[in-house]
Amino acid sequence: SSGINAEWPLRPGSLSEETCNTDQAKECLYEDCSNSEACKYYYCKAEISEVGTLGLEFRALSAASGDMRYWKTVNKTSDKLLEYKTWHGLVSRFLYRDEGKYVDSSDVAAGPGVDSYYEYLLKQWVHSNFTATRFRSQYLKAVEGMKERLMVWVRLRGRRVSVLGHRANNVTLSADLHHLSCFLPGTLALGHFYGLPKWHLDLAEEIMQSCYYLYTTQPTGLAAEFVRFRPEGVEALSSENHLRPETVESLFVLWRVTGNEKYRDMAWNIFQAFERVSRNCNGYTAVYDVRDVHTVTLDVTESFFLAETLKYLYLLFEDDVDVLSFDKWVFNTEAHPLPIFDDFQGWY
């Protein structure tokens, strides 16, 4: 096989019949990916963020346990991903595991399904104590691709705003922003902290402003999941708020890197909105409609609110920057700090 099927654990036959809604889908459970286009599309693909977001954890686990199986597995997977053809450094959301190609390489963004793949290109280089330069090279290509192919500049109530958009068919570029894409300002700023070009930080600060508008343009002060920027305002295409961490994560990194207090002010306003709208007697909950100050709640608290959102807010208001310093620690995509390897030791 030319793909990553040997390294990726979810094979077609591992799915349960309960997950299938049609006879055709049930047949897919027992078929090889190559036998049916429908089977291949639904059961032989993997999200790039799932496949590409194991490197830090598996290598750290092998280093801590001495069990090299994790290291060997993730090295095969990550190296195979770097071989795949990209579009100006950018990737689509899904890939076919058996064939080693993307499902639709003409549809690119930086949000759901791809976000942590880009994040880990940078962080694997950092985690390796800056020895695994193959990840740095691919990250630089991706950032260049985002700058040239995904950035949209729109007028919002007379103000110029930079939006990290979505490109379909390699042609149509829309000013649609998913909250998950708001990890990028923090990642760009972190790269600059480690010596990457100054324009990375400049771009981070531009995108950070549009991510902050996700919150300030809604009556509740909370961000919608998915929006479209228009001259007259920000339209919520998916109006729920799930207490996501990406914006406050980026605010935390930008504050650490620049020392600019405005990023603390932004984060405080977001936290106040959580307190005002999302908090109840039992804790914090997702809400149904950020456009409605009387919105109903969804009676659910995702684990990332505790693991990431509150952790980043806490660290943002911690004055001692040596607490989990970027010189010694790298955060995985769920905000768990991992020590940067002291020496290479072959882990990458």
mmCIF file of C-alpha atoms in Angstrom:
data_model
loop_
_atom_site.group_PDB
_atom_site.id
_atom_site.type_symbol
_atom_site.label_atom_id
_atom_site.label_comp_id
_atom_site.label_asym_id
_atom_site.label_seq_id
_atom_site.Cartn_x
_atom_site.Cartn_y
_atom_site.Cartn_z
ATOM 1 C CA SER A 1 0.000 0.000 0.000
ATOM 2 C CA SER A 2 1.235 3.490 -0.834
ATOM 3 C CA GLY A 3 -0.799 5.112 1.925
ATOM 4 C CA ILE A 4 -0.832 4.998 5.725
ATOM 5 C CA ASN A 5 -3.222 2.089 6.133
ATOM 6 C CA ALA A 6 -0.574 -0.017 7.848
ATOM 7 C CA GLU A 7 -0.035 2.663 10.481
ATOM 8 C CA TRP A 8 -3.602 3.933 10.939
ATOM 9 C CA PRO A 9 -5.664 1.673 13.227
ATOM 10 C CA LEU A 10 -9.180 2.274 11.876
ATOM 11 C CA ARG A 11 -9.525 -0.307 9.119
ATOM 12 C CA PRO A 12 -12.843 -0.688 7.236
ATOM 13 C CA GLY A 13 -13.846 -3.857 9.077
ATOM 14 C CA SER A 14 -13.384 -2.256 12.487
ATOM 15 C CA LEU A 15 -16.631 -0.295 12.298
ATOM 16 C CA SER A 16 -19.716 -1.688 13.972
ATOM 17 C CA GLU A 17 -22.913 -2.407 12.084
ATOM 18 C CA GLU A 18 -24.744 -0.014 14.402
ATOM 19 C CA THR A 19 -22.951 2.923 12.732
ATOM 20 C CA CYS A 20 -24.416 2.053 9.321
ATOM 21 C CA ASN A 21 -27.720 3.447 8.112
ATOM 22 C CA THR A 22 -28.031 1.758 4.709
ATOM 23 C CA ASP A 23 -27.492 -1.657 3.207
ATOM 24 C CA GLN A 24 -24.788 -0.187 1.029
ATOM 25 C CA ALA A 25 -22.987 1.164 4.061
ATOM 26 C CA LYS A 26 -23.222 -2.221 5.767
ATOM 27 C CA GLU A 27 -21.633 -3.861 2.767
ATOM 28 C CA CYS A 28 -18.746 -1.430 3.051
ATOM 29 C CA LEU A 29 -17.822 -2.872 6.422
ATOM 30 C CA TYR A 30 -16.694 -6.065 4.779
ATOM 31 C CA GLU A 31 -15.249 -4.695 1.571
ATOM 32 C CA ASP A 32 -11.784 -3.572 0.640
ATOM 33 C CA CYS A 33 -11.560 0.159 0.029
ATOM 34 C CA SER A 34 -10.765 -0.306 -3.636
ATOM 35 C CA ASN A 35 -13.965 -2.192 -4.461
ATOM 36 C CA SER A 36 -16.460 0.638 -4.237
ATOM 37 C CA GLU A 37 -16.246 4.391 -4.700
ATOM 38 C CA ALA A 38 -19.001 4.889 -2.119
ATOM 39 C CA CYS A 39 -17.187 2.698 0.395
ATOM 40 C CA LYS A 40 -13.937 4.489 -0.289
ATOM 41 C CA TYR A 41 -15.471 7.890 0.297
ATOM 42 C CA TYR A 42 -17.295 7.054 3.529
ATOM 43 C CA TYR A 43 -15.116 4.457 5.224
ATOM 44 C CA CYS A 44 -11.633 4.580 3.746
ATOM 45 C CA LYS A 45 -10.822 8.196 4.446
ATOM 46 C CA ALA A 46 -9.303 9.852 7.494
ATOM 47 C CA GLU A 47 -9.224 13.461 8.652
ATOM 48 C CA ILE A 48 -5.803 14.942 8.182
ATOM 49 C CA SER A 49 -5.932 16.491 11.659
ATOM 50 C CA GLU A 50 -6.528 13.074 13.234
ATOM 51 C CA VAL A 51 -3.673 11.431 11.368
ATOM 52 C CA GLY A 52 -1.338 14.388 11.753
ATOM 53 C CA THR A 53 -1.917 15.053 15.446
ATOM 54 C CA LEU A 54 -0.104 12.203 17.135
ATOM 55 C CA GLY A 55 3.534 13.194 16.805
ATOM 56 C CA LEU A 56 4.116 15.003 20.072
ATOM 57 C CA GLU A 57 2.233 12.531 22.232
ATOM 58 C CA PHE A 58 3.551 9.275 20.767
ATOM 59 C CA ARG A 59 7.182 10.396 20.808
ATOM 60 C CA ALA A 60 6.860 11.719 24.356
ATOM 61 C CA LEU A 61 5.240 8.439 25.402
ATOM 62 C CA SER A 62 8.094 6.373 23.967
ATOM 63 C CA ALA A 63 10.638 8.654 25.623
ATOM 64 C CA ALA A 64 8.895 8.315 28.992
ATOM 65 C CA SER A 65 8.128 4.585 28.831
ATOM 66 C CA GLY A 66 10.985 3.191 26.815
ATOM 67 C CA ASP A 67 8.460 1.410 24.587
ATOM 68 C CA MET A 68 9.503 2.220 21.030
ATOM 69 C CA ARG A 69 6.287 1.051 19.352
ATOM 70 C CA TYR A 70 4.718 4.500 19.639
ATOM 71 C CA TRP A 71 7.767 6.227 18.180
ATOM 72 C CA LYS A 72 8.004 3.797 15.252
ATOM 73 C CA THR A 73 4.305 4.088 14.460
ATOM 74 C CA VAL A 74 4.143 7.863 14.454
ATOM 75 C CA ASN A 75 7.381 8.265 12.514
ATOM 76 C CA LYS A 76 5.976 6.186 9.664
ATOM 77 C CA THR A 77 2.751 8.157 9.656
ATOM 78 C CA SER A 78 4.268 11.639 9.891
ATOM 79 C CA ASP A 79 6.901 10.942 7.240
ATOM 80 C CA LYS A 80 4.242 9.556 4.897
ATOM 81 C CA LEU A 81 2.150 12.699 5.330
ATOM 82 C CA LEU A 82 5.106 14.856 4.353
ATOM 83 C CA GLU A 83 5.371 12.932 1.071
ATOM 84 C CA TYR A 84 1.823 13.739 -0.022
ATOM 85 C CA LYS A 85 1.355 16.377 -2.676
ATOM 86 C CA THR A 86 -0.061 19.653 -1.366
ATOM 87 C CA TRP A 87 -1.558 22.699 -3.040
ATOM 88 C CA HIS A 88 0.859 25.543 -2.297
ATOM 89 C CA GLY A 89 1.583 23.870 1.039
ATOM 90 C CA LEU A 90 -2.115 23.512 1.858
ATOM 91 C CA VAL A 91 -4.098 20.309 2.340
ATOM 92 C CA SER A 92 -7.748 19.319 2.210
ATOM 93 C CA ARG A 93 -9.677 17.872 5.105
ATOM 94 C CA PHE A 94 -9.685 14.163 4.185
ATOM 95 C CA LEU A 95 -7.281 11.695 2.635
ATOM 96 C CA TYR A 96 -7.704 8.169 1.343
ATOM 97 C CA ARG A 97 -5.733 5.918 3.663
ATOM 98 C CA ASP A 98 -4.972 3.251 1.098
ATOM 99 C CA GLU A 99 -4.024 5.490 -1.798
ATOM 100 C CA GLY A 100 -2.090 8.262 -0.111
ATOM 101 C CA LYS A 101 -3.955 11.133 -1.724
ATOM 102 C CA TYR A 102 -6.447 13.734 -0.633
ATOM 103 C CA VAL A 103 -10.169 13.282 -1.197
ATOM 104 C CA ASP A 104 -10.564 16.771 -2.670
ATOM 105 C CA SER A 105 -7.368 18.747 -2.812
ATOM 106 C CA SER A 106 -9.151 21.724 -4.382
ATOM 107 C CA ASP A 107 -11.111 22.534 -1.218
ATOM 108 C CA VAL A 108 -8.845 24.143 1.373
ATOM 109 C CA ALA A 109 -9.193 26.074 4.629
ATOM 110 C CA ALA A 110 -7.486 26.113 8.025
ATOM 111 C CA GLY A 111 -10.359 25.040 10.243
ATOM 112 C CA PRO A 112 -12.134 21.760 11.039
ATOM 113 C CA GLY A 113 -10.243 18.651 10.063
ATOM 114 C CA VAL A 114 -6.949 20.350 9.236
ATOM 115 C CA ASP A 115 -6.246 22.840 12.045
ATOM 116 C CA SER A 116 -4.016 20.774 14.312
ATOM 117 C CA TYR A 117 -2.124 19.292 11.354
ATOM 118 C CA TYR A 118 -0.702 22.748 10.636
ATOM 119 C CA GLU A 119 -0.192 23.384 14.337
ATOM 120 C CA TYR A 120 1.848 20.198 14.706
ATOM 121 C CA LEU A 121 4.095 20.976 11.756
ATOM 122 C CA LEU A 122 5.512 23.806 13.840
ATOM 123 C CA LYS A 123 5.325 22.094 17.207
ATOM 124 C CA GLN A 124 7.062 18.885 16.132
ATOM 125 C CA TRP A 125 9.995 20.995 14.995
ATOM 126 C CA VAL A 126 9.999 22.739 18.377
ATOM 127 C CA HIS A 127 9.530 19.507 20.338
ATOM 128 C CA SER A 128 12.555 17.992 18.600
ATOM 129 C CA ASN A 129 14.672 20.832 19.994
ATOM 130 C CA PHE A 130 14.642 22.318 16.485
ATOM 131 C CA THR A 131 16.367 19.358 14.852
ATOM 132 C CA ALA A 132 13.467 17.962 12.778
ATOM 133 C CA THR A 133 13.731 20.628 10.090
ATOM 134 C CA ARG A 134 11.494 18.714 7.657
ATOM 135 C CA PHE A 135 8.489 19.831 9.717
ATOM 136 C CA ARG A 136 9.712 23.423 9.763
ATOM 137 C CA SER A 137 10.072 23.414 5.978
ATOM 138 C CA GLN A 138 6.543 22.116 5.442
ATOM 139 C CA TYR A 139 5.160 24.576 7.994
ATOM 140 C CA LEU A 140 6.773 27.525 6.200
ATOM 141 C CA LYS A 141 5.242 26.376 2.905
ATOM 142 C CA ALA A 142 1.834 26.099 4.555
ATOM 143 C CA VAL A 143 2.004 29.568 6.101
ATOM 144 C CA GLU A 144 3.088 31.061 2.790
ATOM 145 C CA GLY A 145 0.162 29.277 1.142
ATOM 146 C CA MET A 146 -2.297 30.623 3.709
ATOM 147 C CA LYS A 147 -1.015 34.156 3.265
ATOM 148 C CA GLU A 148 -1.217 34.033 -0.526
ATOM 149 C CA ARG A 149 -4.254 31.763 -1.043
ATOM 150 C CA LEU A 150 -6.577 32.004 1.963
ATOM 151 C CA MET A 151 -6.433 35.578 3.248
ATOM 152 C CA VAL A 152 -9.414 37.782 2.431
ATOM 153 C CA TRP A 153 -9.518 41.513 3.115
ATOM 154 C CA VAL A 154 -13.031 42.846 3.623
ATOM 155 C CA ARG A 155 -14.630 46.078 4.754
ATOM 156 C CA LEU A 156 -16.563 45.642 7.975
ATOM 157 C CA ARG A 157 -18.572 48.726 8.860
ATOM 158 C CA GLY A 158 -15.946 50.886 7.190
ATOM 159 C CA ARG A 159 -12.969 49.098 8.755
ATOM 160 C CA ARG A 160 -10.526 46.889 6.825
ATOM 161 C CA VAL A 161 -10.457 43.379 8.319
ATOM 162 C CA SER A 162 -8.176 40.456 7.456
ATOM 163 C CA VAL A 163 -10.049 37.146 7.406
ATOM 164 C CA LEU A 164 -8.581 33.662 7.131
ATOM 165 C CA GLY A 165 -11.063 32.401 4.576
ATOM 166 C CA HIS A 166 -12.083 29.253 2.723
ATOM 167 C CA ARG A 167 -11.221 28.417 -0.878
ATOM 168 C CA ALA A 168 -13.363 26.031 -2.912
ATOM 169 C CA ASN A 169 -12.301 24.500 -6.230
ATOM 170 C CA ASN A 170 -9.011 26.381 -6.017
ATOM 171 C CA VAL A 171 -10.967 29.406 -7.274
ATOM 172 C CA THR A 172 -13.754 30.732 -5.062
ATOM 173 C CA LEU A 173 -12.403 32.431 -1.953
ATOM 174 C CA SER A 174 -14.996 33.353 0.668
ATOM 175 C CA ALA A 175 -14.705 35.389 3.863
ATOM 176 C CA ASP A 176 -16.033 32.490 5.948
ATOM 177 C CA LEU A 177 -14.309 31.905 9.269
ATOM 178 C CA HIS A 178 -14.704 28.940 11.612
ATOM 179 C CA HIS A 179 -13.789 29.418 15.244
ATOM 180 C CA LEU A 180 -11.438 26.441 15.010
ATOM 181 C CA SER A 181 -9.315 28.452 12.558
ATOM 182 C CA CYS A 182 -8.532 30.905 15.344
ATOM 183 C CA PHE A 183 -5.721 28.674 16.570
ATOM 184 C CA LEU A 184 -3.591 30.164 13.803
ATOM 185 C CA PRO A 185 -2.717 33.581 15.299
ATOM 186 C CA GLY A 186 -1.208 31.804 18.304
ATOM 187 C CA THR A 187 0.693 29.333 16.148
ATOM 188 C CA LEU A 188 2.071 32.114 13.948
ATOM 189 C CA ALA A 189 3.127 34.145 16.983
ATOM 190 C CA LEU A 190 4.754 31.090 18.526
ATOM 191 C CA GLY A 191 6.727 30.519 15.344
ATOM 192 C CA HIS A 192 8.009 34.071 15.485
ATOM 193 C CA PHE A 193 9.016 33.521 19.103
ATOM 194 C CA TYR A 194 11.230 30.689 17.849
ATOM 195 C CA GLY A 195 12.858 32.847 15.197
ATOM 196 C CA LEU A 196 10.580 32.667 12.180
ATOM 197 C CA PRO A 197 10.012 35.848 10.118
ATOM 198 C CA LYS A 198 8.467 38.980 11.581
ATOM 199 C CA TRP A 199 5.678 38.975 9.023
ATOM 200 C CA HIS A 200 4.347 35.821 10.691
ATOM 201 C CA LEU A 201 3.700 37.880 13.822
ATOM 202 C CA ASP A 202 2.195 40.717 11.785
ATOM 203 C CA LEU A 203 -0.184 38.273 10.105
ATOM 204 C CA ALA A 204 -1.028 36.749 13.490
ATOM 205 C CA GLU A 205 -2.091 40.118 14.848
ATOM 206 C CA GLU A 206 -4.249 40.819 11.789
ATOM 207 C CA ILE A 207 -6.093 37.491 12.005
ATOM 208 C CA MET A 208 -6.432 37.855 15.772
ATOM 209 C CA GLN A 209 -8.558 40.944 15.273
ATOM 210 C CA SER A 210 -11.034 39.134 13.018
ATOM 211 C CA CYS A 211 -11.204 36.258 15.512
ATOM 212 C CA TYR A 212 -12.001 38.738 18.254
ATOM 213 C CA TYR A 213 -14.795 40.150 16.079
ATOM 214 C CA LEU A 214 -16.440 36.729 16.281
ATOM 215 C CA TYR A 215 -17.229 37.697 19.868
ATOM 216 C CA THR A 216 -17.746 41.444 19.812
ATOM 217 C CA THR A 217 -20.172 41.491 16.877
ATOM 218 C CA GLN A 218 -22.698 39.196 18.587
ATOM 219 C CA PRO A 219 -25.257 40.502 21.121
ATOM 220 C CA THR A 220 -24.218 37.954 23.749
ATOM 221 C CA GLY A 221 -20.513 38.711 23.404
ATOM 222 C CA LEU A 222 -19.893 35.048 22.538
ATOM 223 C CA ALA A 223 -18.526 33.725 19.252
ATOM 224 C CA ALA A 224 -20.562 31.728 16.779
ATOM 225 C CA GLU A 225 -19.103 28.461 15.522
ATOM 226 C CA PHE A 226 -18.964 29.598 11.897
ATOM 227 C CA VAL A 227 -19.470 33.044 10.377
ATOM 228 C CA ARG A 228 -19.344 35.006 7.140
ATOM 229 C CA PHE A 229 -17.895 38.498 7.110
ATOM 230 C CA ARG A 230 -19.980 41.023 5.164
ATOM 231 C CA PRO A 231 -19.622 44.804 4.842
ATOM 232 C CA GLU A 232 -22.718 45.298 7.010
ATOM 233 C CA GLY A 233 -21.666 42.898 9.747
ATOM 234 C CA VAL A 234 -20.738 39.347 10.736
ATOM 235 C CA GLU A 235 -23.370 36.764 9.824
ATOM 236 C CA ALA A 236 -23.568 33.681 12.033
ATOM 237 C CA LEU A 237 -23.848 30.645 9.746
ATOM 238 C CA SER A 238 -23.769 28.338 12.759
ATOM 239 C CA SER A 239 -24.916 30.231 15.826
ATOM 240 C CA GLU A 240 -23.971 27.883 18.675
ATOM 241 C CA ASN A 241 -21.117 28.521 21.097
ATOM 242 C CA HIS A 242 -19.327 25.521 22.594
ATOM 243 C CA LEU A 243 -16.885 27.336 24.921
ATOM 244 C CA ARG A 244 -14.042 26.700 22.486
ATOM 245 C CA PRO A 245 -10.440 27.566 23.377
ATOM 246 C CA GLU A 246 -8.837 28.650 20.086
ATOM 247 C CA THR A 247 -9.288 32.403 20.423
ATOM 248 C CA VAL A 248 -8.140 32.646 24.049
ATOM 249 C CA GLU A 249 -5.259 30.275 23.213
ATOM 250 C CA SER A 250 -4.074 32.700 20.553
ATOM 251 C CA LEU A 251 -4.579 35.665 22.871
ATOM 252 C CA PHE A 252 -2.418 33.900 25.473
ATOM 253 C CA VAL A 253 0.421 33.259 23.039
ATOM 254 C CA LEU A 254 0.263 36.770 21.596
ATOM 255 C CA TRP A 255 0.379 38.288 25.073
ATOM 256 C CA ARG A 256 3.387 36.136 25.987
ATOM 257 C CA VAL A 257 5.195 36.995 22.753
ATOM 258 C CA THR A 258 4.408 40.722 22.510
ATOM 259 C CA GLY A 259 3.648 41.767 26.093
ATOM 260 C CA ASN A 260 0.790 43.879 24.732
ATOM 261 C CA GLU A 261 -1.889 44.278 27.407
ATOM 262 C CA LYS A 262 -4.640 44.624 24.815
ATOM 263 C CA TYR A 263 -4.650 40.857 24.450
ATOM 264 C CA ARG A 264 -5.421 40.485 28.141
ATOM 265 C CA ASP A 265 -8.229 43.018 27.769
ATOM 266 C CA MET A 266 -9.715 41.030 24.884
ATOM 267 C CA ALA A 267 -9.510 37.804 26.872
ATOM 268 C CA TRP A 268 -11.127 39.425 29.901
ATOM 269 C CA ASN A 269 -14.076 40.554 27.787
ATOM 270 C CA ILE A 270 -14.508 37.005 26.480
ATOM 271 C CA PHE A 271 -14.340 35.572 29.990
ATOM 272 C CA GLN A 272 -16.948 38.068 31.167
ATOM 273 C CA ALA A 273 -19.247 36.898 28.371
ATOM 274 C CA PHE A 274 -18.794 33.293 29.532
ATOM 275 C CA GLU A 275 -19.678 34.409 33.042
ATOM 276 C CA ARG A 276 -22.696 36.385 31.914
ATOM 277 C CA VAL A 277 -24.214 33.977 29.371
ATOM 278 C CA SER A 278 -22.763 30.486 29.820
ATOM 279 C CA ARG A 279 -22.504 30.116 33.571
ATOM 280 C CA ASN A 280 -25.242 28.566 35.638
ATOM 281 C CA CYS A 281 -25.500 27.046 39.106
ATOM 282 C CA ASN A 282 -23.801 23.836 37.958
ATOM 283 C CA GLY A 283 -20.919 25.291 35.945
ATOM 284 C CA TYR A 284 -20.627 26.449 32.343
ATOM 285 C CA THR A 285 -22.608 25.291 29.339
ATOM 286 C CA ALA A 286 -22.653 25.648 25.578
ATOM 287 C CA VAL A 287 -25.406 27.893 24.243
ATOM 288 C CA TYR A 288 -27.715 27.550 21.275
ATOM 289 C CA ASP A 289 -27.735 31.012 19.701
ATOM 290 C CA VAL A 290 -25.168 33.758 20.305
ATOM 291 C CA ARG A 291 -27.435 36.229 18.512
ATOM 292 C CA ASP A 292 -30.029 36.027 21.287
ATOM 293 C CA VAL A 293 -29.258 37.468 24.720
ATOM 294 C CA HIS A 294 -31.958 35.163 26.084
ATOM 295 C CA THR A 295 -30.596 32.086 24.327
ATOM 296 C CA VAL A 296 -31.355 28.653 25.647
ATOM 297 C CA THR A 297 -28.447 26.594 26.890
ATOM 298 C CA LEU A 298 -27.423 23.186 25.541
ATOM 299 C CA ASP A 299 -26.762 21.605 28.941
ATOM 300 C CA VAL A 300 -23.319 20.325 27.934
ATOM 301 C CA THR A 301 -19.774 21.254 28.890
ATOM 302 C CA GLU A 302 -17.118 19.946 26.552
ATOM 303 C CA SER A 303 -13.958 18.652 28.221
ATOM 304 C CA PHE A 304 -11.829 21.132 26.280
ATOM 305 C CA PHE A 305 -13.394 23.996 28.225
ATOM 306 C CA LEU A 306 -11.605 22.776 31.356
ATOM 307 C CA ALA A 307 -8.524 21.335 29.671
ATOM 308 C CA GLU A 308 -7.895 24.279 27.353
ATOM 309 C CA THR A 309 -10.131 27.340 27.554
ATOM 310 C CA LEU A 310 -9.842 27.920 31.300
ATOM 311 C CA LYS A 311 -6.211 26.832 31.392
ATOM 312 C CA TYR A 312 -5.211 29.365 28.756
ATOM 313 C CA LEU A 313 -7.210 32.074 30.500
ATOM 314 C CA TYR A 314 -5.463 31.244 33.779
ATOM 315 C CA LEU A 315 -2.028 31.368 32.173
ATOM 316 C CA LEU A 316 -2.884 34.585 30.366
ATOM 317 C CA PHE A 317 -3.435 36.349 33.671
ATOM 318 C CA GLU A 318 -0.377 34.788 35.308
ATOM 319 C CA ASP A 319 2.286 37.513 35.412
ATOM 320 C CA ASP A 320 5.191 35.085 35.761
ATOM 321 C CA VAL A 321 6.060 34.143 32.177
ATOM 322 C CA ASP A 322 8.400 31.437 33.464
ATOM 323 C CA VAL A 323 5.353 29.346 34.384
ATOM 324 C CA LEU A 324 5.333 26.800 31.544
ATOM 325 C CA SER A 325 7.806 28.908 29.622
ATOM 326 C CA PHE A 326 7.903 28.552 25.842
ATOM 327 C CA ASP A 327 11.658 27.996 26.192
ATOM 328 C CA LYS A 328 11.076 24.677 27.954
ATOM 329 C CA TRP A 329 7.555 23.510 27.133
ATOM 330 C CA VAL A 330 5.380 22.955 24.091
ATOM 331 C CA PHE A 331 1.606 22.603 24.410
ATOM 332 C CA ASN A 332 -0.105 19.848 22.503
ATOM 333 C CA THR A 333 -3.383 20.555 20.742
ATOM 334 C CA GLU A 334 -5.344 19.827 23.948
ATOM 335 C CA ALA A 335 -3.214 22.269 25.981
ATOM 336 C CA HIS A 336 -1.193 19.607 27.784
ATOM 337 C CA PRO A 337 2.387 20.839 28.267
ATOM 338 C CA LEU A 338 5.177 18.532 27.105
ATOM 339 C CA PRO A 339 8.848 19.224 27.805
ATOM 340 C CA ILE A 340 10.974 20.115 24.794
ATOM 341 C CA PHE A 341 13.575 17.373 24.356
ATOM 342 C CA ASP A 342 16.910 18.416 25.866
ATOM 343 C CA ASP A 343 18.783 16.686 23.077
ATOM 344 C CA PHE A 344 17.794 14.995 19.851
ATOM 345 C CA GLN A 345 18.249 11.360 20.950
ATOM 346 C CA GLY A 346 16.771 10.165 17.668
ATOM 347 C CA TRP A 347 13.158 10.770 18.699
ATOM 348 C CA TYR A 348 12.490 12.563 15.432
#
